[in-house]
Coordinates of C-alpha atoms in Angstrom, one line a residue:
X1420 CA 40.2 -6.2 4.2
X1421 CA 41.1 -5.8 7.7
X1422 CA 41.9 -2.4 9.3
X1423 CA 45.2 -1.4 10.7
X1424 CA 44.0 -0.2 14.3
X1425 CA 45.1 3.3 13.4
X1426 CA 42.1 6.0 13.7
X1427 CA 40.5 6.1 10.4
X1428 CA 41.4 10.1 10.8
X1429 CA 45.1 9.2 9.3
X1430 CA 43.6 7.0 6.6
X1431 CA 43.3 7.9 2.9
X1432 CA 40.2 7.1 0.8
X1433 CA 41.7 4.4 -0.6
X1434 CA 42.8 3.0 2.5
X1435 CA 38.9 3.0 4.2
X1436 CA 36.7 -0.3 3.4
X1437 CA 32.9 0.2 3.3
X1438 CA 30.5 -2.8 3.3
X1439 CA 26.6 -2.5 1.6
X1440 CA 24.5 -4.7 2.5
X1441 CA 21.5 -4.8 -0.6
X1442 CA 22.4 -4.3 -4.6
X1443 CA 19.0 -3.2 -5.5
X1444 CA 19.0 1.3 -6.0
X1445 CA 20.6 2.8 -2.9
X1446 CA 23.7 0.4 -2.3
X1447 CA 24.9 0.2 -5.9
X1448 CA 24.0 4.1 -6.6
X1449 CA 26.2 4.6 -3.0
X1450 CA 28.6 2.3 -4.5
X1451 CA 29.4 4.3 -6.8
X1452 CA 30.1 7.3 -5.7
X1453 CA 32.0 5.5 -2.6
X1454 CA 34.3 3.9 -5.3
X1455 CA 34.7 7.1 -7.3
X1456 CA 36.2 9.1 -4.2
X1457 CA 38.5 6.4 -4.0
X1458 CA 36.9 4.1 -1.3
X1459 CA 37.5 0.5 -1.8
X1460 CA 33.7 -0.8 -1.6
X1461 CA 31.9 -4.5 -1.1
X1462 CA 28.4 -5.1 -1.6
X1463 CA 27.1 -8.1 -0.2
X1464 CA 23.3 -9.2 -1.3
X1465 CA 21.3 -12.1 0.2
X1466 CA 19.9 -13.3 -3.5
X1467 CA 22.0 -14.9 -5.6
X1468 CA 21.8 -12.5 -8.6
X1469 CA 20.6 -9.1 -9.6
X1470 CA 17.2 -9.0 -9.5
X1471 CA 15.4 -8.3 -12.5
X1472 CA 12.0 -7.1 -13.5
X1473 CA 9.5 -5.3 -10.5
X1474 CA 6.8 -2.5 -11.0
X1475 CA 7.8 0.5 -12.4
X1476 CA 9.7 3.6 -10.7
X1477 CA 10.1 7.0 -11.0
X1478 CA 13.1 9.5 -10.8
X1479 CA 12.4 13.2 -9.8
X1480 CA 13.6 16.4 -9.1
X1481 CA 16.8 16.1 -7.1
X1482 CA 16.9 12.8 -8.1
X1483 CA 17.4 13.4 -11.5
X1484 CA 19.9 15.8 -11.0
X1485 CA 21.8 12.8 -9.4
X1486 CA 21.4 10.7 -12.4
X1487 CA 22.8 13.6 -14.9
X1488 CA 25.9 13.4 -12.7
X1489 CA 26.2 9.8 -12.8
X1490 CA 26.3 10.0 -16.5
X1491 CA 23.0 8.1 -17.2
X1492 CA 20.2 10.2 -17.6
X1493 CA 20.7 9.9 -21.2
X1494 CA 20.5 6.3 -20.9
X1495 CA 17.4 6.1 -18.4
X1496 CA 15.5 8.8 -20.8
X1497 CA 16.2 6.3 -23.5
X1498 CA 14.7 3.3 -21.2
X1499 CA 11.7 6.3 -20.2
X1500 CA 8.1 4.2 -20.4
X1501 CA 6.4 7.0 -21.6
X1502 CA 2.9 6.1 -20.1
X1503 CA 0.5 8.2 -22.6
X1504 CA -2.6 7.8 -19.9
X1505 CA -4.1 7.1 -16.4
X1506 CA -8.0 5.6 -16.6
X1507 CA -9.9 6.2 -13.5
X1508 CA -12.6 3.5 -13.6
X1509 CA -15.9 4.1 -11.3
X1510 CA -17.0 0.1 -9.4
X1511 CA -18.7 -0.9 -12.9
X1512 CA -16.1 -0.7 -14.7
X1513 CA -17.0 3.3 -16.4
X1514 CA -14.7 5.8 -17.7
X1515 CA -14.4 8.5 -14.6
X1516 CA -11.5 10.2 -16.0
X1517 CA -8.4 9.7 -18.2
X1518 CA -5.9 12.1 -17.6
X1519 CA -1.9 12.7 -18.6
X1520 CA 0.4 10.6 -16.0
X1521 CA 1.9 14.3 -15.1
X1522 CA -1.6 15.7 -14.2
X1523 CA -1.8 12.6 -11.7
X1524 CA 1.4 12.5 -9.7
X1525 CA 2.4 16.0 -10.1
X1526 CA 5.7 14.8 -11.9
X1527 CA 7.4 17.7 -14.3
X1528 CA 6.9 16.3 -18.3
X1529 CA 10.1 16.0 -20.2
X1530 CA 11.7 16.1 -17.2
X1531 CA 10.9 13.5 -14.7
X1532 CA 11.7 9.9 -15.4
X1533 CA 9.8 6.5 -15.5
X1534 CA 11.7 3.2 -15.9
X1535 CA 11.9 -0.4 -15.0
X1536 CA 13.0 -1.1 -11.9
X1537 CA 15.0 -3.6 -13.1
X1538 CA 16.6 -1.2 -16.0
X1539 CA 18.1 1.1 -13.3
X1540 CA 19.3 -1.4 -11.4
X1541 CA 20.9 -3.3 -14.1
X1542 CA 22.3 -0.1 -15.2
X1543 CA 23.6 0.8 -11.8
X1544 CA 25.6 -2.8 -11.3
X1545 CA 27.0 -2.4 -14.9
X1546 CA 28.3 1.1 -13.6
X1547 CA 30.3 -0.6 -10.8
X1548 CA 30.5 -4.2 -11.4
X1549 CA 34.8 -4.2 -12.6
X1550 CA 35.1 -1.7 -9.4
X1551 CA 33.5 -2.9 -6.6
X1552 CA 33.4 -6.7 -5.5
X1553 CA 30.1 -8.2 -5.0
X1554 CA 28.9 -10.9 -3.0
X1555 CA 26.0 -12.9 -4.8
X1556 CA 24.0 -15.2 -2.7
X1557 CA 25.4 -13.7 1.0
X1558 CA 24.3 -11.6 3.6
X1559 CA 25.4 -10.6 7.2
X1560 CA 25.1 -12.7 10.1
X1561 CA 26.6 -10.4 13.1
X1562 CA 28.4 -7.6 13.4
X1563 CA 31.0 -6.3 16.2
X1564 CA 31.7 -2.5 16.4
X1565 CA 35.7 -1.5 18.0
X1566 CA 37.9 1.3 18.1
X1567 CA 39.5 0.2 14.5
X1568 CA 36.2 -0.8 12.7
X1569 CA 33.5 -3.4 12.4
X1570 CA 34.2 -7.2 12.2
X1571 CA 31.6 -8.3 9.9
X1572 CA 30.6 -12.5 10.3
X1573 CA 28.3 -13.3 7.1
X1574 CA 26.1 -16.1 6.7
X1575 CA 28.4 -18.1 4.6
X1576 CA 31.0 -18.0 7.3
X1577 CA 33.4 -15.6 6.2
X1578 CA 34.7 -13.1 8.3
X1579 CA 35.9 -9.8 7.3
X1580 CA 36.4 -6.2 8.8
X1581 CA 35.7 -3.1 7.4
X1582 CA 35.8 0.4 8.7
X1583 CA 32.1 1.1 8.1
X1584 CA 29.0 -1.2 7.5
X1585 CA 26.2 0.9 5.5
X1586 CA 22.6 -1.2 5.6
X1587 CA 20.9 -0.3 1.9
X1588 CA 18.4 -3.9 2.5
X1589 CA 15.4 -2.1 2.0
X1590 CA 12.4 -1.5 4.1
X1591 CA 12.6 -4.4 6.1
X1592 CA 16.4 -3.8 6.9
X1593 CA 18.2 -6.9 8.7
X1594 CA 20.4 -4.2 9.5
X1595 CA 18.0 -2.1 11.1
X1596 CA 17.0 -5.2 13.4
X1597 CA 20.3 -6.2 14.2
X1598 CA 21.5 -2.2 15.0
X1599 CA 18.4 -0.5 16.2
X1600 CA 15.8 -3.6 17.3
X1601 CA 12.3 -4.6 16.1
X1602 CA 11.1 -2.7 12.7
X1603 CA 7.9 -2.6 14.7
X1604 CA 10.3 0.5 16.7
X1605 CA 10.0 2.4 13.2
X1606 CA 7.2 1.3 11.2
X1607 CA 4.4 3.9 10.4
X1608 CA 1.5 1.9 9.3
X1609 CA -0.5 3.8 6.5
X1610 CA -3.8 2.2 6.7
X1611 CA -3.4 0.0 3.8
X1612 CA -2.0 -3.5 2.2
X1613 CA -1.3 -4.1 -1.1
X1614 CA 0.3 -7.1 -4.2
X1615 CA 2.1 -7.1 -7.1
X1616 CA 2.1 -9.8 -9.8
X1617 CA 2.0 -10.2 -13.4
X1618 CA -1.0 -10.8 -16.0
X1619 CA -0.7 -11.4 -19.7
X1620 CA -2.2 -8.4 -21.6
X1621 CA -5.2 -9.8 -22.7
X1622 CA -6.5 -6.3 -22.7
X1623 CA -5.3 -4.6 -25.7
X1624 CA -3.3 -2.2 -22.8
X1625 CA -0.2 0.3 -24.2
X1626 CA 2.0 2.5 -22.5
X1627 CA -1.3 3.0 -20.1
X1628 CA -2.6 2.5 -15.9
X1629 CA -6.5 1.8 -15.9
X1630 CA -7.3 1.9 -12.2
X1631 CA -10.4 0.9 -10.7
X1632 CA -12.1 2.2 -7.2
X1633 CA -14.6 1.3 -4.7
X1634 CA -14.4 3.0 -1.4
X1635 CA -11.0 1.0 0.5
X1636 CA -10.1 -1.1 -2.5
X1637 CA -8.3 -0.3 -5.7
X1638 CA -7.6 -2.4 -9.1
X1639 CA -5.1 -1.4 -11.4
X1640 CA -3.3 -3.1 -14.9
X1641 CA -0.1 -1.0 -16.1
X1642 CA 1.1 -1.4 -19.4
X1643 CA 4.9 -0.2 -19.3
X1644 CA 4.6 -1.4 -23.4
X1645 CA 3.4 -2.9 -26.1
X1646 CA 4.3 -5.7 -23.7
X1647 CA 2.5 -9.3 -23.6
X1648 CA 2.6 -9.0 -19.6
X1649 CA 0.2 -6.1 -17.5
X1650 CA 1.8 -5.2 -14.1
X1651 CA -1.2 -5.9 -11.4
X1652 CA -1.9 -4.4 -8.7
X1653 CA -4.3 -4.8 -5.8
X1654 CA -4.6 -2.5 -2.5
X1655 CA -7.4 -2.6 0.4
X1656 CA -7.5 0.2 3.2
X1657 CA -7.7 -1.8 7.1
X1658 CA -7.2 0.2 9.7
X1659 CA -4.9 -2.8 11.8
X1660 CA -1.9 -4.2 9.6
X1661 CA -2.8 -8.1 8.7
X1662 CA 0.5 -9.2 10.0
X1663 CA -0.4 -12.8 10.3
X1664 CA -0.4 -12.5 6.6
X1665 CA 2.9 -11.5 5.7
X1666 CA 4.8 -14.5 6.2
X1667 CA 2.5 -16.6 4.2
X1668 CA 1.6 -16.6 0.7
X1669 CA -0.8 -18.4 1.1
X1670 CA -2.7 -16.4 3.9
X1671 CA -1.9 -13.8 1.8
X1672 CA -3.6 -15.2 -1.7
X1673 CA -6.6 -16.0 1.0
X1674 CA -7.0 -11.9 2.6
X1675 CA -6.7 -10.7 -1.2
X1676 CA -9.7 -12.9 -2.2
X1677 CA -11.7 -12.4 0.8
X1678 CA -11.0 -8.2 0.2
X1679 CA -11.8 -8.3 -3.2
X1680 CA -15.3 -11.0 -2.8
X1681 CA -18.5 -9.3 -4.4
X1682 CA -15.9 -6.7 -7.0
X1683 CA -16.7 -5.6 -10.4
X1684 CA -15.0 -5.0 -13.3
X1685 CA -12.2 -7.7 -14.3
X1686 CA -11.4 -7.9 -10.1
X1687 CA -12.7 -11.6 -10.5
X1688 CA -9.8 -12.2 -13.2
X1689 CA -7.0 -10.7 -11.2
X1690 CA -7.9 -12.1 -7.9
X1691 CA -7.9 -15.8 -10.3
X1692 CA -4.4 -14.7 -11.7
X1693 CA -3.2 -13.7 -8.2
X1694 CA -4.1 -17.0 -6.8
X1695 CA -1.8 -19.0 -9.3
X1696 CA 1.0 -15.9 -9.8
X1697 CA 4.7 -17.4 -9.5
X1698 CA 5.7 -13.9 -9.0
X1699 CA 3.2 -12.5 -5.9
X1700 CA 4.8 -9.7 -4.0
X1701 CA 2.7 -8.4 -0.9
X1702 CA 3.5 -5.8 1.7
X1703 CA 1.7 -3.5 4.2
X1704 CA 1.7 0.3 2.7
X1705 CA 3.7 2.4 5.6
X1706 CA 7.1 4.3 6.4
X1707 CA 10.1 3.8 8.3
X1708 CA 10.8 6.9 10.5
X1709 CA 13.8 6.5 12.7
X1710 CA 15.4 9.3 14.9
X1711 CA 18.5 8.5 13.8
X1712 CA 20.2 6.8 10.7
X1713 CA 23.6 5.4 12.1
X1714 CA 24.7 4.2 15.1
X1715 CA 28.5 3.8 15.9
X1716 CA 30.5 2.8 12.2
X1717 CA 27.1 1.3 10.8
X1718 CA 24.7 3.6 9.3
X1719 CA 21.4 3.2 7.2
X1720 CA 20.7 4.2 3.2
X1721 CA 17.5 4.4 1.1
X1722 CA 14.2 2.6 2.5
X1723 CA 16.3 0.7 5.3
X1724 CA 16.6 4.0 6.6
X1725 CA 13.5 5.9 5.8
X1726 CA 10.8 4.3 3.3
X1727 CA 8.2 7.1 2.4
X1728 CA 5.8 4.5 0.7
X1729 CA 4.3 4.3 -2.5
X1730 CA 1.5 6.8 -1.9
X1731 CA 4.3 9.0 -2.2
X1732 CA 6.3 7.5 -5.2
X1733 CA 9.7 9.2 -4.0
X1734 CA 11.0 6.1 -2.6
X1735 CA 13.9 5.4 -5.3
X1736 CA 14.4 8.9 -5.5
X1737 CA 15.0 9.0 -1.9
X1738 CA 17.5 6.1 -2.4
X1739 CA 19.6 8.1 -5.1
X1740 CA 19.5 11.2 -3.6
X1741 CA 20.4 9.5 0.6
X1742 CA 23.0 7.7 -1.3
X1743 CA 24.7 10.4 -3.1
X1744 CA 24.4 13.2 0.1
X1745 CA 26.2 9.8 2.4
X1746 CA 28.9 9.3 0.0
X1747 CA 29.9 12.7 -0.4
X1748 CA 29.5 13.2 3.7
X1749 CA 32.3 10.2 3.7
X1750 CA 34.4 11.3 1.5
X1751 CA 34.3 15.2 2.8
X1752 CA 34.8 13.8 6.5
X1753 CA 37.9 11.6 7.3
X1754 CA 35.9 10.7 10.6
X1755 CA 32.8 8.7 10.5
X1756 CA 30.9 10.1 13.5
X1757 CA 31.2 13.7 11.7
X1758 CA 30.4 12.0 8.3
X1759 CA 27.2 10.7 9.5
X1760 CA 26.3 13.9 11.6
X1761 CA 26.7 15.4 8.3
X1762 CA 24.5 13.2 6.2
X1763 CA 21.9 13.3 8.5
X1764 CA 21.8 17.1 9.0
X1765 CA 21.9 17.4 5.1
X1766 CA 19.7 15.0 3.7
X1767 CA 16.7 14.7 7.0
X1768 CA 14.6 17.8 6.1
X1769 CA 14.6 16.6 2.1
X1770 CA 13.3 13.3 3.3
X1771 CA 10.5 14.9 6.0
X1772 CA 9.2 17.0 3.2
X1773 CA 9.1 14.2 1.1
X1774 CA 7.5 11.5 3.9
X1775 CA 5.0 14.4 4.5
X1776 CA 3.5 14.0 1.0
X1777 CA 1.4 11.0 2.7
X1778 CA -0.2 13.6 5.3
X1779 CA -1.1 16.1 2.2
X1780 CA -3.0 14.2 -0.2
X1781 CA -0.7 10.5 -0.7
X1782 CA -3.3 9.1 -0.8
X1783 CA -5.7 10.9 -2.7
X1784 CA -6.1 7.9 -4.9
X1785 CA -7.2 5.5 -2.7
X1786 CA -10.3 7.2 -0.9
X1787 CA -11.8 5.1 1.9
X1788 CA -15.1 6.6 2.2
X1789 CA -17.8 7.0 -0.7
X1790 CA -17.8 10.6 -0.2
X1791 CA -13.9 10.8 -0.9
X1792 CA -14.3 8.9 -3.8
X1793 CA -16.8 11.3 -4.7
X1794 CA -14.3 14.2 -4.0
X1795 CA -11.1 12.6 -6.0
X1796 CA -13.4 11.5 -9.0
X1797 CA -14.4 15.3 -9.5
X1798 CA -10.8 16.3 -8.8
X1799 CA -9.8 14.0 -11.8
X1800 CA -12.9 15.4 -14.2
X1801 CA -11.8 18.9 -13.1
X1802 CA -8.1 18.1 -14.2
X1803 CA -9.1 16.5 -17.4
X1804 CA -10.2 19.6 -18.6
X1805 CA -7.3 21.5 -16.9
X1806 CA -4.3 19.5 -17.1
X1807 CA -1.7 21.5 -15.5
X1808 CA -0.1 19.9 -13.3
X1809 CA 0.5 20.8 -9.6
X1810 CA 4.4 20.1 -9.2
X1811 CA 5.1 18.8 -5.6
X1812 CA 8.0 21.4 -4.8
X1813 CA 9.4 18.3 -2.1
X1814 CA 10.3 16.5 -5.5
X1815 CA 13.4 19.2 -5.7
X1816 CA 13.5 20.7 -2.4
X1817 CA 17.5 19.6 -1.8
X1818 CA 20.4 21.8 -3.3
X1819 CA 22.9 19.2 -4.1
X1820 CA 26.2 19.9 -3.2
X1821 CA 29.3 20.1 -5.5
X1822 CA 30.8 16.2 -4.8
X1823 CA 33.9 16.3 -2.7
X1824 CA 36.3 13.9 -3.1
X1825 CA 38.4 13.0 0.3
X1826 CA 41.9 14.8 -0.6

C-alpha cells in the first residue's frame, strides 16, 4: 500500500489508502463510508479484539439520520434498551423524583436511540469487516508526512504508507500527542472525576437508572435489562483534576473510597464492589477543544478530535456524525488539504453547539452546592408532573449532506 509519488489530485478513490487508527464508533463508522466511495481503508487498533460490553450510549438527532443511511437503524431500534425510568434519590436513600428517561436528557421518544456500546460497535465491524483490513493487537509507532503521503511505522514493526492517516483513538488520542503535542494543550477539565464497573443486580433493577445525590458526589446502578449485572457508576466534583490517579488503579480504587467515606444509601456496597471490580474504568470528566482537526495528510475523528463529555451524552453521536461529514469531505475533494478545510468548516459549528450543552445546564445533574441540589430536585418534582420534554435543538442542528462519492 505504498503511493506512487504522483499528487493524489490524479488519483481515483480506489487508488487513495486511508489508515484509522481506533475500531471502537468513529473509525469503523468512517470506515465505512471511506470504503463505500471506493477508498481502499485499514484500521489498525492497539487491543487485540473488538471490544465488547461498556456503559450504555445514545444516538440522536443527526446521528440517527446517519444510522438510517447506513442501513441499521432498524437493527439498533431492535437492540434499543428501552429504559422505562430515572429515580432521583435524596442522601438517605428517598424517592426525589422518578421521571421518563426523555424528560431527563431531553432526547426525542420513539425517536432517539439507546444501545450497548458494544452492540453498535459490533454491528459497525460486521458492516466492514470482508471490506476493510484490520489490524488486531497493533497501533502506530511514528509517522512521517512527504509530498506523496505518510509513511506509517507501527509498533509491531511493519512499515506501510498511505496517503492519509485519520486518528479515531478516542479521547486520549496517541495521535493527537504525536501530531499536535501534550493532550494537556486541549484538555478542558469539567470539574469532575468519575468510574465505571459492573455489580450483580442484587437489586431487583429493570430497564431502570436509580441515582443518588449529595452536593459533589453522585451514585447511580443502570439496569440496561432484566440483566444479572447493574452498570455502576461513581462521580465526585474537585475543582483540580487528580492526575496522579489516573495511571493507577490502585490510587484510583483509594480517591473513590476516600470521596465516597461517611455516604448513605448502598454507596458502602459499591465503593466494596469497586474495590475488587476486574472491569474498573476511571477518567476525569472534560473536553477536547482543538483549533484545528488535521494537520498536513493526518487529521483527527470522533473524541480524538473533540470529546464533549458525558454531561453532554453526544459523544457517540459526535463520532457518527464527524465521521460521516470526513468521509464525504474525502470523497467530494480529490485533495486532502481542501477535504479537510471542508470537514472542518462543515462539521465545527455542529460540534460547538453540542460542546456548549456543558455551559447550559450539562451538568444539571450533578449539583455541587446544597442549594443546587435544592434547585435540580424541584426541577425533577416539577417535571414529574409535567413530562414534556425540552428537546436540545444542538441534538439536530447539522443538515446532512447528500453523500458524494469521488467520480
Amino acid at each position: 500500500m505504498t503511493s506512487t509519488g504522483h499528487s493524489t489530485d490524479v488519483r481515483t478513490a480506489a487508488q487513495r489508502t486511508v489508515l484509522i487508527s481506533g475500531a471502537s464508533i468513529a473509525g469503523p463508522a468512517l470506515a465505512y463510508w471511506l470504503h463505500r466511495a471506493g477508498f481502499t481503508v485499514t484500521v489498525v487498533e492497539k487491543a487485540g479484539a473488538l471490544r465488547d460490553g461498556g456503559y450504555p450510549i445514545d444516538i440522536r438527532g443527526t446521528a440517527t439520520e446517519v444510522v438510517r443511511r447506513m442501513g441499521i437503524l432498524p437493527r439498533l431500534r431492535d437492540a434499543h434498551i428501552d429504559a422505562r425510568r430515572c429515580t432521583f434519590l435524596d442522601a438517605e436513600g428517598g424517592t426525589v423524583a422518578s421521571l421518563k428517561p426523555s424528560t431527563v436528557v431531553g432526547s426525542v421518544e420513539g425517536q432517539d436511540v439507546e444501545v450497548r456500546r458494544g452492540d453498535l460497535a459490533g454491528l459497525l465491524h460486521a458492516m466492514v469487516r470482508d471490506d476493510v483490513e484490520f489490524l488486531f493487537g497493533d497501533s502506530i509507532d511514528t509517522l512521517d508526512q512527504s509530498a506523496q503521503g505518510v509513511d506509517v511505522t507501527f509498533h509491531s514493526g511493519r512499515q506501510r504508507t498511505f496517503d492519509v492517516v485519520v486518528g479515531a483513538d478516542g479521547m486520549h488520542s496517541r495521535t493527537r500527542e504525536s501530531l499536535f503535542g501534550p493532550e494537556e494543550q486541549f484538555h478542558r477539565y469539567l470539574g469532575y472525576f468519575f468510574a465505571l464497573f459492573t455489580v450483580p443486580n442484587t437489586f431487583g433493577l429493570s430497564h431502570e437508572l436509580v441515582m443518588w445525590n449529595t452536593p459533589g458526589r453522585a451514585a447511580a446502578l443502570y439496569a440496561v435489562g432484566d440483566d444479572d449485572e447493574l452498570h455502576a457508576f461513581l462521580t465526585c466534583h474537585r475543582p483540580e483534576p487528580p492526575l496522579a490517579a489516573l495511571r493507577n488503579s490502585d490510587a484510583q480504587r483509594e480517591l473513590m473510597a476516600a470521596a465516597f467515606a461517611g455516604a448513605g444509601w448502598e454507596v458502602p456496597g459499591l465503593i466494596g464492589a469497586l474495590r475488587e471490580a476486574d472491569d474498573l474504568f476511571f477518567d476525569t470528566t472534560g473536553q477536547i477543544r482543538m483549533p484545528h482537526w488535521s494537520k498536513g495528510r493526518v487529521a483527527l475523528v470522533g473524541d480524538a478530535a473533540y470529546a464533549p463529555s458525558f454531561l453532554t451524552g453526544q459523544g457517540t453521536s459526535l463520532a457518527l456524525v464527524g465521521a460521516y461529514v470526513l468521509a464525504n469531505s474525502l470523497a467530494t475533494h480529490r485533495d486532502h488539504t481542501a477535504a479537510f478545510a471542508a470537514y472542518e468548516r462543515d462539521a465545527r459549528e455542529f460540534v460547538a453547539m453540542n460542546q456548549a450543552l456543558v455551559d447550559n445546564g450539562g451538568a444539571t445533574l450533578f449539583p455541587t452546592t446544597a442549594p443546587a441540589l435544592e434547585q435540580r430536585n424541584t426541577m425533577l418534582r416539577a417535571r414529574a408532573t409535567m413530562p414534556s420534554a425540552t428537546v436540545r435543538p444542538a441534538h439536530s442542528a447539522l443538515a446532512l449532506p447528500a453523500f458524494a462519492p469521488l467520480p
